[in-house]
């Protein structure tokens, strides 16, 4: 049962300059997010990720298509009716968006004030939220007195105040160092598991996807070009543009500049071979090179792990005559993915 369902949704912004072209930020996207998912949205800057999540809580209105949130089509709903829908959707931001003039407790209380919750009830709820995010001792502190990780924990407490069923996270850990990122991701995992909150995370960080996402969609030029199980999309992307994006965040895939250096440094033919957990028998792959008398040297590589399953890439410099290398590569291609530097 999807809690968020987009059907052929588009968003076109008016031209940003006089005589300019309209900007198609979202171009016919259909996407289902199931209850309990932690759904990662990835892609290059400008791909449409932020616009997509802002459509889900109606911070932006769609140009066409249907957007179902908990079974209600919110596209075209008047502003007055959207307020209730928004209470069911929390959001956290890269820059935390806390009110600096309010204490931590009063930041968390803010959405409850807006929702008209009586004062005593509000205080009890804030206390509960502070305890959940581990900041009970910071109730009276101001945002300026907190570290980045603590600020984001306040952001999470505030987002959860009205007990939403959906949490949207827009680059929520991109301003944090790796250790703090992990603390915040652990907290988000608890939000998902303990409260059953469905989470949609926009990120460009491999760490985030690796640690918490259960599914992922890759966006490019306003479209979702690939989606599915995180391990599948990252270890074996099907679309050229998603492969290009994935190669920038996974370990072990040389960039075009790195390939150029490798080609200069090694006289053999440079190929990158992929390995996916037990699906690819590494000794069989290397056996094919040996069988054809091709000598190989590992010149680049890395192993990644998603949900406990390893996958990786090794770049080899292959030396033998072209006929032997071609014969070995043809056989290796029946076992796994191979790309050769041109
Ligand atoms: P991402 O989050 O993937 O970086 P965005 O959703 O922010 O991408 O942007 C998608 C496209 O829409 C970009 O071309 C961006 O310039 C454009 N865009 C975003 N917001 C506006 C706006 N308010 N007015 C005009 N164009 C916009």
GROMACS .gro file of C-alpha atoms and ligand atoms in nm:
model
  369
    1UNK     CA    1   0.000   0.000   0.000
    2UNK     CA    2   0.179   0.319  -0.111
    3UNK     CA    3   0.168   0.615   0.130
    4UNK     CA    4   0.300   0.846  -0.140
    5UNK     CA    5   0.207   0.787  -0.500
    6UNK     CA    6   0.291   1.016  -0.789
    7UNK     CA    7   0.112   0.965  -1.120
    8UNK     CA    8   0.262   1.133  -1.424
    9UNK     CA    9   0.355   1.443  -1.227
   10UNK     CA   10   0.515   1.745  -1.392
   11UNK     CA   11   0.632   2.077  -1.257
   12UNK     CA   12   0.718   2.360  -1.491
   13UNK     CA   13   0.858   2.684  -1.348
   14UNK     CA   14   0.804   3.005  -1.541
   15UNK     CA   15   1.112   3.146  -1.720
   16UNK     CA   16   1.360   3.294  -1.472
   17UNK     CA   17   1.452   3.576  -1.709
   18UNK     CA   18   1.252   3.785  -1.953
   19UNK     CA   19   1.223   3.603  -2.283
   20UNK     CA   20   1.376   3.286  -2.130
   21UNK     CA   21   1.241   2.933  -2.153
   22UNK     CA   22   1.015   2.776  -1.889
   23UNK     CA   23   1.205   2.528  -1.666
   24UNK     CA   24   1.074   2.171  -1.668
   25UNK     CA   25   1.189   2.068  -1.317
   26UNK     CA   26   0.979   1.748  -1.301
   27UNK     CA   27   0.890   1.571  -1.621
   28UNK     CA   28   0.616   1.306  -1.601
   29UNK     CA   29   0.729   1.125  -1.286
   30UNK     CA   30   0.536   0.825  -1.151
   31UNK     CA   31   0.665   0.684  -0.822
   32UNK     CA   32   0.524   0.474  -0.536
   33UNK     CA   33   0.666   0.489  -0.185
   34UNK     CA   34   0.533   0.209   0.035
   35UNK     CA   35   0.458   0.236   0.407
   36UNK     CA   36   0.776   0.179   0.608
   37UNK     CA   37   1.014   0.243   0.317
   38UNK     CA   38   1.327   0.450   0.354
   39UNK     CA   39   1.332   0.571  -0.004
   40UNK     CA   40   1.648   0.741  -0.133
   41UNK     CA   41   1.627   0.994  -0.415
   42UNK     CA   42   1.964   1.049  -0.579
   43UNK     CA   43   2.104   1.227  -0.882
   44UNK     CA   44   2.313   1.523  -0.988
   45UNK     CA   45   2.240   1.875  -0.872
   46UNK     CA   46   1.952   2.024  -1.073
   47UNK     CA   47   1.797   1.682  -1.147
   48UNK     CA   48   1.471   1.779  -0.974
   49UNK     CA   49   1.509   1.601  -0.637
   50UNK     CA   50   1.419   1.895  -0.412
   51UNK     CA   51   1.128   1.993  -0.631
   52UNK     CA   52   0.996   1.636  -0.615
   53UNK     CA   53   0.986   1.625  -0.234
   54UNK     CA   54   0.849   1.978  -0.213
   55UNK     CA   55   0.559   1.860  -0.428
   56UNK     CA   56   0.487   1.584  -0.178
   57UNK     CA   57   0.420   1.829   0.105
   58UNK     CA   58   0.274   2.086  -0.132
   59UNK     CA   59   0.543   2.347  -0.066
   60UNK     CA   60   0.534   2.354  -0.446
   61UNK     CA   61   0.221   2.292  -0.650
   62UNK     CA   62   0.239   2.054  -0.947
   63UNK     CA   63   0.168   2.169  -1.300
   64UNK     CA   64  -0.001   1.840  -1.391
   65UNK     CA   65  -0.048   1.486  -1.264
   66UNK     CA   66  -0.180   1.336  -0.943
   67UNK     CA   67  -0.004   1.320  -0.606
   68UNK     CA   68  -0.160   1.083  -0.353
   69UNK     CA   69  -0.053   1.122   0.009
   70UNK     CA   70  -0.213   0.862   0.235
   71UNK     CA   71  -0.465   0.799  -0.046
   72UNK     CA   72  -0.570   1.161  -0.084
   73UNK     CA   73  -0.495   1.340  -0.410
   74UNK     CA   74  -0.333   1.666  -0.295
   75UNK     CA   75  -0.275   1.809  -0.643
   76UNK     CA   76  -0.515   2.096  -0.680
   77UNK     CA   77  -0.637   2.094  -0.317
   78UNK     CA   78  -0.699   2.446  -0.184
   79UNK     CA   79  -0.439   2.583   0.062
   80UNK     CA   80  -0.683   2.559   0.355
   81UNK     CA   81  -0.714   2.182   0.312
   82UNK     CA   82  -0.342   2.135   0.270
   83UNK     CA   83  -0.269   2.244   0.627
   84UNK     CA   84  -0.410   1.919   0.766
   85UNK     CA   85  -0.216   1.714   0.512
   86UNK     CA   86   0.109   1.893   0.602
   87UNK     CA   87   0.067   1.800   0.970
   88UNK     CA   88   0.107   1.440   0.860
   89UNK     CA   89   0.438   1.513   0.684
   90UNK     CA   90   0.754   1.618   0.868
   91UNK     CA   91   1.053   1.771   0.695
   92UNK     CA   92   1.419   1.818   0.786
   93UNK     CA   93   1.670   2.034   0.601
   94UNK     CA   94   2.041   2.059   0.529
   95UNK     CA   95   2.065   2.394   0.711
   96UNK     CA   96   1.832   2.276   0.994
   97UNK     CA   97   1.603   2.583   0.959
   98UNK     CA   98   1.570   2.638   1.335
   99UNK     CA   99   1.442   2.964   1.480
  100UNK     CA  100   1.744   3.122   1.649
  101UNK     CA  101   1.540   3.339   1.884
  102UNK     CA  102   1.361   3.036   2.031
  103UNK     CA  103   1.499   2.779   2.272
  104UNK     CA  104   1.532   2.416   2.169
  105UNK     CA  105   1.208   2.330   2.353
  106UNK     CA  106   1.020   2.616   2.188
  107UNK     CA  107   1.151   2.521   1.843
  108UNK     CA  108   1.012   2.173   1.892
  109UNK     CA  109   0.688   2.315   2.029
  110UNK     CA  110   0.639   2.541   1.728
  111UNK     CA  111   0.439   2.304   1.502
  112UNK     CA  112   0.226   2.207   1.805
  113UNK     CA  113   0.147   2.575   1.869
  114UNK     CA  114   0.046   2.613   1.506
  115UNK     CA  115  -0.173   2.304   1.538
  116UNK     CA  116  -0.340   2.458   1.846
  117UNK     CA  117  -0.236   2.197   2.102
  118UNK     CA  118  -0.307   2.305   2.463
  119UNK     CA  119  -0.001   2.421   2.660
  120UNK     CA  120   0.022   2.139   2.915
  121UNK     CA  121  -0.012   1.872   2.650
  122UNK     CA  122   0.245   2.052   2.439
  123UNK     CA  123   0.498   2.058   2.722
  124UNK     CA  124   0.457   1.686   2.779
  125UNK     CA  125   0.499   1.610   2.410
  126UNK     CA  126   0.813   1.829   2.386
  127UNK     CA  127   0.964   1.649   2.685
  128UNK     CA  128   0.896   1.313   2.524
  129UNK     CA  129   1.056   1.427   2.195
  130UNK     CA  130   1.361   1.572   2.371
  131UNK     CA  131   1.415   1.239   2.544
  132UNK     CA  132   1.375   1.050   2.216
  133UNK     CA  133   1.646   1.253   2.042
  134UNK     CA  134   1.869   1.253   2.353
  135UNK     CA  135   1.860   1.628   2.420
  136UNK     CA  136   1.663   1.655   2.745
  137UNK     CA  137   1.947   1.857   2.898
  138UNK     CA  138   1.937   2.113   2.614
  139UNK     CA  139   1.570   2.216   2.644
  140UNK     CA  140   1.659   2.573   2.744
  141UNK     CA  141   1.955   2.617   2.509
  142UNK     CA  142   1.942   2.829   2.194
  143UNK     CA  143   2.030   2.685   1.849
  144UNK     CA  144   2.355   2.888   1.838
  145UNK     CA  145   2.477   2.697   2.143
  146UNK     CA  146   2.442   2.357   1.973
  147UNK     CA  147   2.666   2.152   1.744
  148UNK     CA  148   2.546   2.068   1.392
  149UNK     CA  149   2.444   1.716   1.494
  150UNK     CA  150   2.247   1.848   1.792
  151UNK     CA  151   2.075   2.105   1.569
  152UNK     CA  152   1.966   1.831   1.331
  153UNK     CA  153   1.836   1.625   1.624
  154UNK     CA  154   1.623   1.926   1.722
  155UNK     CA  155   1.510   1.943   1.358
  156UNK     CA  156   1.408   1.578   1.374
  157UNK     CA  157   1.222   1.626   1.705
  158UNK     CA  158   1.037   1.925   1.558
  159UNK     CA  159   0.952   1.730   1.242
  160UNK     CA  160   0.809   1.445   1.451
  161UNK     CA  161   0.612   1.668   1.689
  162UNK     CA  162   0.277   1.624   1.516
  163UNK     CA  163   0.333   1.248   1.478
  164UNK     CA  164   0.360   1.246   1.100
  165UNK     CA  165   0.347   0.921   0.904
  166UNK     CA  166   0.595   1.058   0.648
  167UNK     CA  167   0.931   1.230   0.698
  168UNK     CA  168   1.105   1.414   0.414
  169UNK     CA  169   1.480   1.471   0.451
  170UNK     CA  170   1.646   1.708   0.205
  171UNK     CA  171   2.027   1.658   0.226
  172UNK     CA  172   1.978   1.638   0.603
  173UNK     CA  173   2.331   1.521   0.680
  174UNK     CA  174   2.524   1.701   0.406
  175UNK     CA  175   2.643   1.976   0.644
  176UNK     CA  176   2.767   1.726   0.905
  177UNK     CA  177   3.098   1.545   0.953
  178UNK     CA  178   3.102   1.166   0.894
  179UNK     CA  179   3.073   1.069   1.262
  180UNK     CA  180   2.782   1.304   1.328
  181UNK     CA  181   2.622   1.188   1.003
  182UNK     CA  182   2.615   0.836   1.145
  183UNK     CA  183   2.454   0.951   1.470
  184UNK     CA  184   2.181   1.129   1.278
  185UNK     CA  185   2.132   0.832   1.043
  186UNK     CA  186   2.099   0.600   1.344
  187UNK     CA  187   1.833   0.830   1.482
  188UNK     CA  188   1.646   0.829   1.149
  189UNK     CA  189   1.663   0.449   1.148
  190UNK     CA  190   1.498   0.448   1.491
  191UNK     CA  191   1.230   0.690   1.367
  192UNK     CA  192   1.157   0.445   1.087
  193UNK     CA  193   1.163   0.129   1.299
  194UNK     CA  194   1.008   0.245   1.626
  195UNK     CA  195   0.737   0.472   1.486
  196UNK     CA  196   0.694   0.311   1.144
  197UNK     CA  197   0.750   0.650   0.979
  198UNK     CA  198   0.805   0.630   0.603
  199UNK     CA  199   1.114   0.833   0.511
  200UNK     CA  200   1.206   0.991   0.179
  201UNK     CA  201   1.570   1.104   0.173
  202UNK     CA  202   1.731   1.321  -0.089
  203UNK     CA  203   2.105   1.279  -0.083
  204UNK     CA  204   2.421   1.281  -0.284
  205UNK     CA  205   2.604   1.082  -0.014
  206UNK     CA  206   2.672   0.712  -0.062
  207UNK     CA  207   2.692   0.674   0.316
  208UNK     CA  208   2.331   0.776   0.361
  209UNK     CA  209   2.197   0.537   0.099
  210UNK     CA  210   2.420   0.256   0.223
  211UNK     CA  211   2.320   0.299   0.586
  212UNK     CA  212   1.946   0.357   0.578
  213UNK     CA  213   1.781   0.336   0.235
  214UNK     CA  214   1.576   0.031   0.144
  215UNK     CA  215   1.492   0.153  -0.206
  216UNK     CA  216   1.634   0.413  -0.435
  217UNK     CA  217   1.528   0.620  -0.735
  218UNK     CA  218   1.780   0.790  -0.964
  219UNK     CA  219   1.670   1.122  -1.112
  220UNK     CA  220   1.808   1.291  -1.420
  221UNK     CA  221   1.667   1.598  -1.597
  222UNK     CA  222   1.338   1.585  -1.410
  223UNK     CA  223   1.276   1.215  -1.471
  224UNK     CA  224   1.318   0.903  -1.261
  225UNK     CA  225   1.547   0.704  -1.489
  226UNK     CA  226   1.600   0.403  -1.264
  227UNK     CA  227   1.455   0.272  -0.939
  228UNK     CA  228   1.456  -0.036  -0.724
  229UNK     CA  229   1.642  -0.228  -0.461
  230UNK     CA  230   1.947  -0.030  -0.341
  231UNK     CA  231   2.192  -0.315  -0.392
  232UNK     CA  232   2.073  -0.380  -0.748
  233UNK     CA  233   2.079  -0.017  -0.857
  234UNK     CA  234   2.424   0.048  -0.708
  235UNK     CA  235   2.594  -0.276  -0.804
  236UNK     CA  236   2.447  -0.305  -1.152
  237UNK     CA  237   2.287   0.017  -1.280
  238UNK     CA  238   2.095  -0.040  -1.603
  239UNK     CA  239   2.080   0.311  -1.739
  240UNK     CA  240   2.388   0.491  -1.874
  241UNK     CA  241   2.309   0.811  -1.683
  242UNK     CA  242   2.251   0.629  -1.353
  243UNK     CA  243   2.572   0.430  -1.407
  244UNK     CA  244   2.752   0.763  -1.448
  245UNK     CA  245   2.605   0.902  -1.126
  246UNK     CA  246   2.657   0.579  -0.930
  247UNK     CA  247   3.022   0.565  -1.038
  248UNK     CA  248   3.077   0.903  -0.873
  249UNK     CA  249   2.963   0.778  -0.532
  250UNK     CA  250   3.069   0.411  -0.515
  251UNK     CA  251   3.423   0.310  -0.434
  252UNK     CA  252   3.648   0.157  -0.695
  253UNK     CA  253   3.527   0.304  -1.024
  254UNK     CA  254   3.798   0.527  -1.175
  255UNK     CA  255   3.683   0.867  -1.300
  256UNK     CA  256   3.764   0.961  -1.663
  257UNK     CA  257   4.061   1.166  -1.535
  258UNK     CA  258   4.189   0.874  -1.327
  259UNK     CA  259   4.151   0.642  -1.627
  260UNK     CA  260   4.360   0.878  -1.837
  261UNK     CA  261   4.636   0.863  -1.575
  262UNK     CA  262   4.617   0.482  -1.560
  263UNK     CA  263   4.641   0.460  -1.938
  264UNK     CA  264   4.945   0.679  -1.937
  265UNK     CA  265   5.111   0.481  -1.661
  266UNK     CA  266   5.040   0.129  -1.789
  267UNK     CA  267   5.106  -0.007  -2.133
  268UNK     CA  268   4.840  -0.283  -2.117
  269UNK     CA  269   4.471  -0.251  -2.210
  270UNK     CA  270   4.279  -0.104  -1.917
  271UNK     CA  271   3.952  -0.277  -1.826
  272UNK     CA  272   3.723  -0.250  -1.520
  273UNK     CA  273   3.556  -0.571  -1.403
  274UNK     CA  274   3.260  -0.571  -1.159
  275UNK     CA  275   3.200  -0.825  -0.885
  276UNK     CA  276   2.867  -0.877  -0.708
  277UNK     CA  277   2.867  -1.089  -0.389
  278UNK     CA  278   2.867  -1.459  -0.463
  279UNK     CA  279   2.715  -1.417  -0.810
  280UNK     CA  280   3.053  -1.370  -0.973
  281UNK     CA  281   3.323  -1.630  -0.919
  282UNK     CA  282   3.643  -1.426  -0.903
  283UNK     CA  283   3.872  -1.722  -0.963
  284UNK     CA  284   3.671  -1.810  -1.276
  285UNK     CA  285   3.722  -1.454  -1.403
  286UNK     CA  286   4.096  -1.455  -1.342
  287UNK     CA  287   4.112  -1.811  -1.475
  288UNK     CA  288   3.993  -1.687  -1.817
  289UNK     CA  289   4.286  -1.445  -1.839
  290UNK     CA  290   4.533  -1.714  -1.737
  291UNK     CA  291   4.384  -1.961  -1.984
  292UNK     CA  292   4.440  -1.720  -2.274
  293UNK     CA  293   4.792  -1.637  -2.155
  294UNK     CA  294   4.695  -1.279  -2.068
  295UNK     CA  295   4.902  -1.130  -1.787
  296UNK     CA  296   4.707  -0.895  -1.563
  297UNK     CA  297   4.789  -0.640  -1.298
  298UNK     CA  298   4.532  -0.481  -1.063
  299UNK     CA  299   4.579  -0.105  -1.098
  300UNK     CA  300   4.268   0.039  -0.928
  301UNK     CA  301   3.971  -0.090  -0.730
  302UNK     CA  302   3.742  -0.091  -0.430
  303UNK     CA  303   3.478  -0.292  -0.248
  304UNK     CA  304   3.147  -0.148  -0.126
  305UNK     CA  305   2.889  -0.304   0.101
  306UNK     CA  306   2.515  -0.245   0.098
  307UNK     CA  307   2.284  -0.423   0.342
  308UNK     CA  308   2.563  -0.667   0.421
  309UNK     CA  309   2.621  -0.759   0.056
  310UNK     CA  310   2.956  -0.673  -0.101
  311UNK     CA  311   3.013  -0.553  -0.455
  312UNK     CA  312   3.316  -0.400  -0.612
  313UNK     CA  313   3.517  -0.303  -0.913
  314UNK     CA  314   3.871  -0.393  -1.012
  315UNK     CA  315   4.057  -0.217  -1.289
  316UNK     CA  316   4.320  -0.431  -1.458
  317UNK     CA  317   4.597  -0.367  -1.701
  318UNK     CA  318   4.595  -0.661  -1.946
  319UNK     CA  319   4.900  -0.760  -2.147
  320UNK     CA  320   4.905  -1.005  -2.439
  321UNK     CA  321   4.835  -0.975  -2.809
  322UNK     CA  322   4.494  -0.826  -2.892
  323UNK     CA  323   4.350  -1.157  -3.015
  324UNK     CA  324   4.419  -1.325  -2.681
  325UNK     CA  325   4.290  -1.027  -2.479
  326UNK     CA  326   3.972  -1.012  -2.691
  327UNK     CA  327   3.913  -1.386  -2.648
  328UNK     CA  328   3.958  -1.365  -2.270
  329UNK     CA  329   3.733  -1.055  -2.244
  330UNK     CA  330   3.459  -1.222  -2.450
  331UNK     CA  331   3.455  -1.509  -2.200
  332UNK     CA  332   3.473  -1.282  -1.894
  333UNK     CA  333   3.176  -1.083  -2.032
  334UNK     CA  334   2.964  -1.397  -2.003
  335UNK     CA  335   3.047  -1.399  -1.629
  336UNK     CA  336   3.017  -1.031  -1.535
  337UNK     CA  337   3.018  -0.668  -1.651
  338UNK     CA  338   3.337  -0.543  -1.811
  339UNK     CA  339   3.412  -0.194  -1.941
  340UNK     CA  340   3.721  -0.108  -2.135
  341UNK     CA  341   3.880   0.237  -2.129
  342UNK     CA  342   3.877   0.383  -2.479
  343LIG     P1  343   1.798   1.916  -0.726
  343LIG     O1  344   1.728   1.914  -0.595
  343LIG     O2  345   1.808   1.779  -0.788
  343LIG     O3  346   1.930   1.985  -0.723
  343LIG     P2  347   1.594   2.108  -0.802
  343LIG     O4  348   1.465   2.038  -0.778
  343LIG     O5  349   1.641   2.204  -0.700
  343LIG     O6  350   1.707   1.998  -0.830
  343LIG     O7  351   1.589   2.184  -0.942
  343LIG     C1  352   1.542   2.125  -1.061
  343LIG     C2  353   1.539   2.229  -1.172
  343LIG     O8  354   1.438   2.325  -1.146
  343LIG     C3  355   1.668   2.306  -1.187
  343LIG     O9  356   1.688   2.333  -1.323
  343LIG     C4  357   1.640   2.435  -1.110
  343LIG    O10  358   1.717   2.541  -1.160
  343LIG     C5  359   1.492   2.456  -1.139
  343LIG     N1  360   1.422   2.529  -1.031
  343LIG     C6  361   1.409   2.490  -0.901
  343LIG     N2  362   1.336   2.580  -0.833
  343LIG     C7  363   1.302   2.678  -0.920
  343LIG     C8  364   1.226   2.799  -0.911
  343LIG     N3  365   1.168   2.837  -0.795
  343LIG     N4  366   1.212   2.873  -1.023
  343LIG     C9  367   1.268   2.837  -1.140
  343LIG     N5  368   1.340   2.724  -1.156
  343LIG    C10  369   1.357   2.645  -1.048
   0.00000   0.00000   0.00000
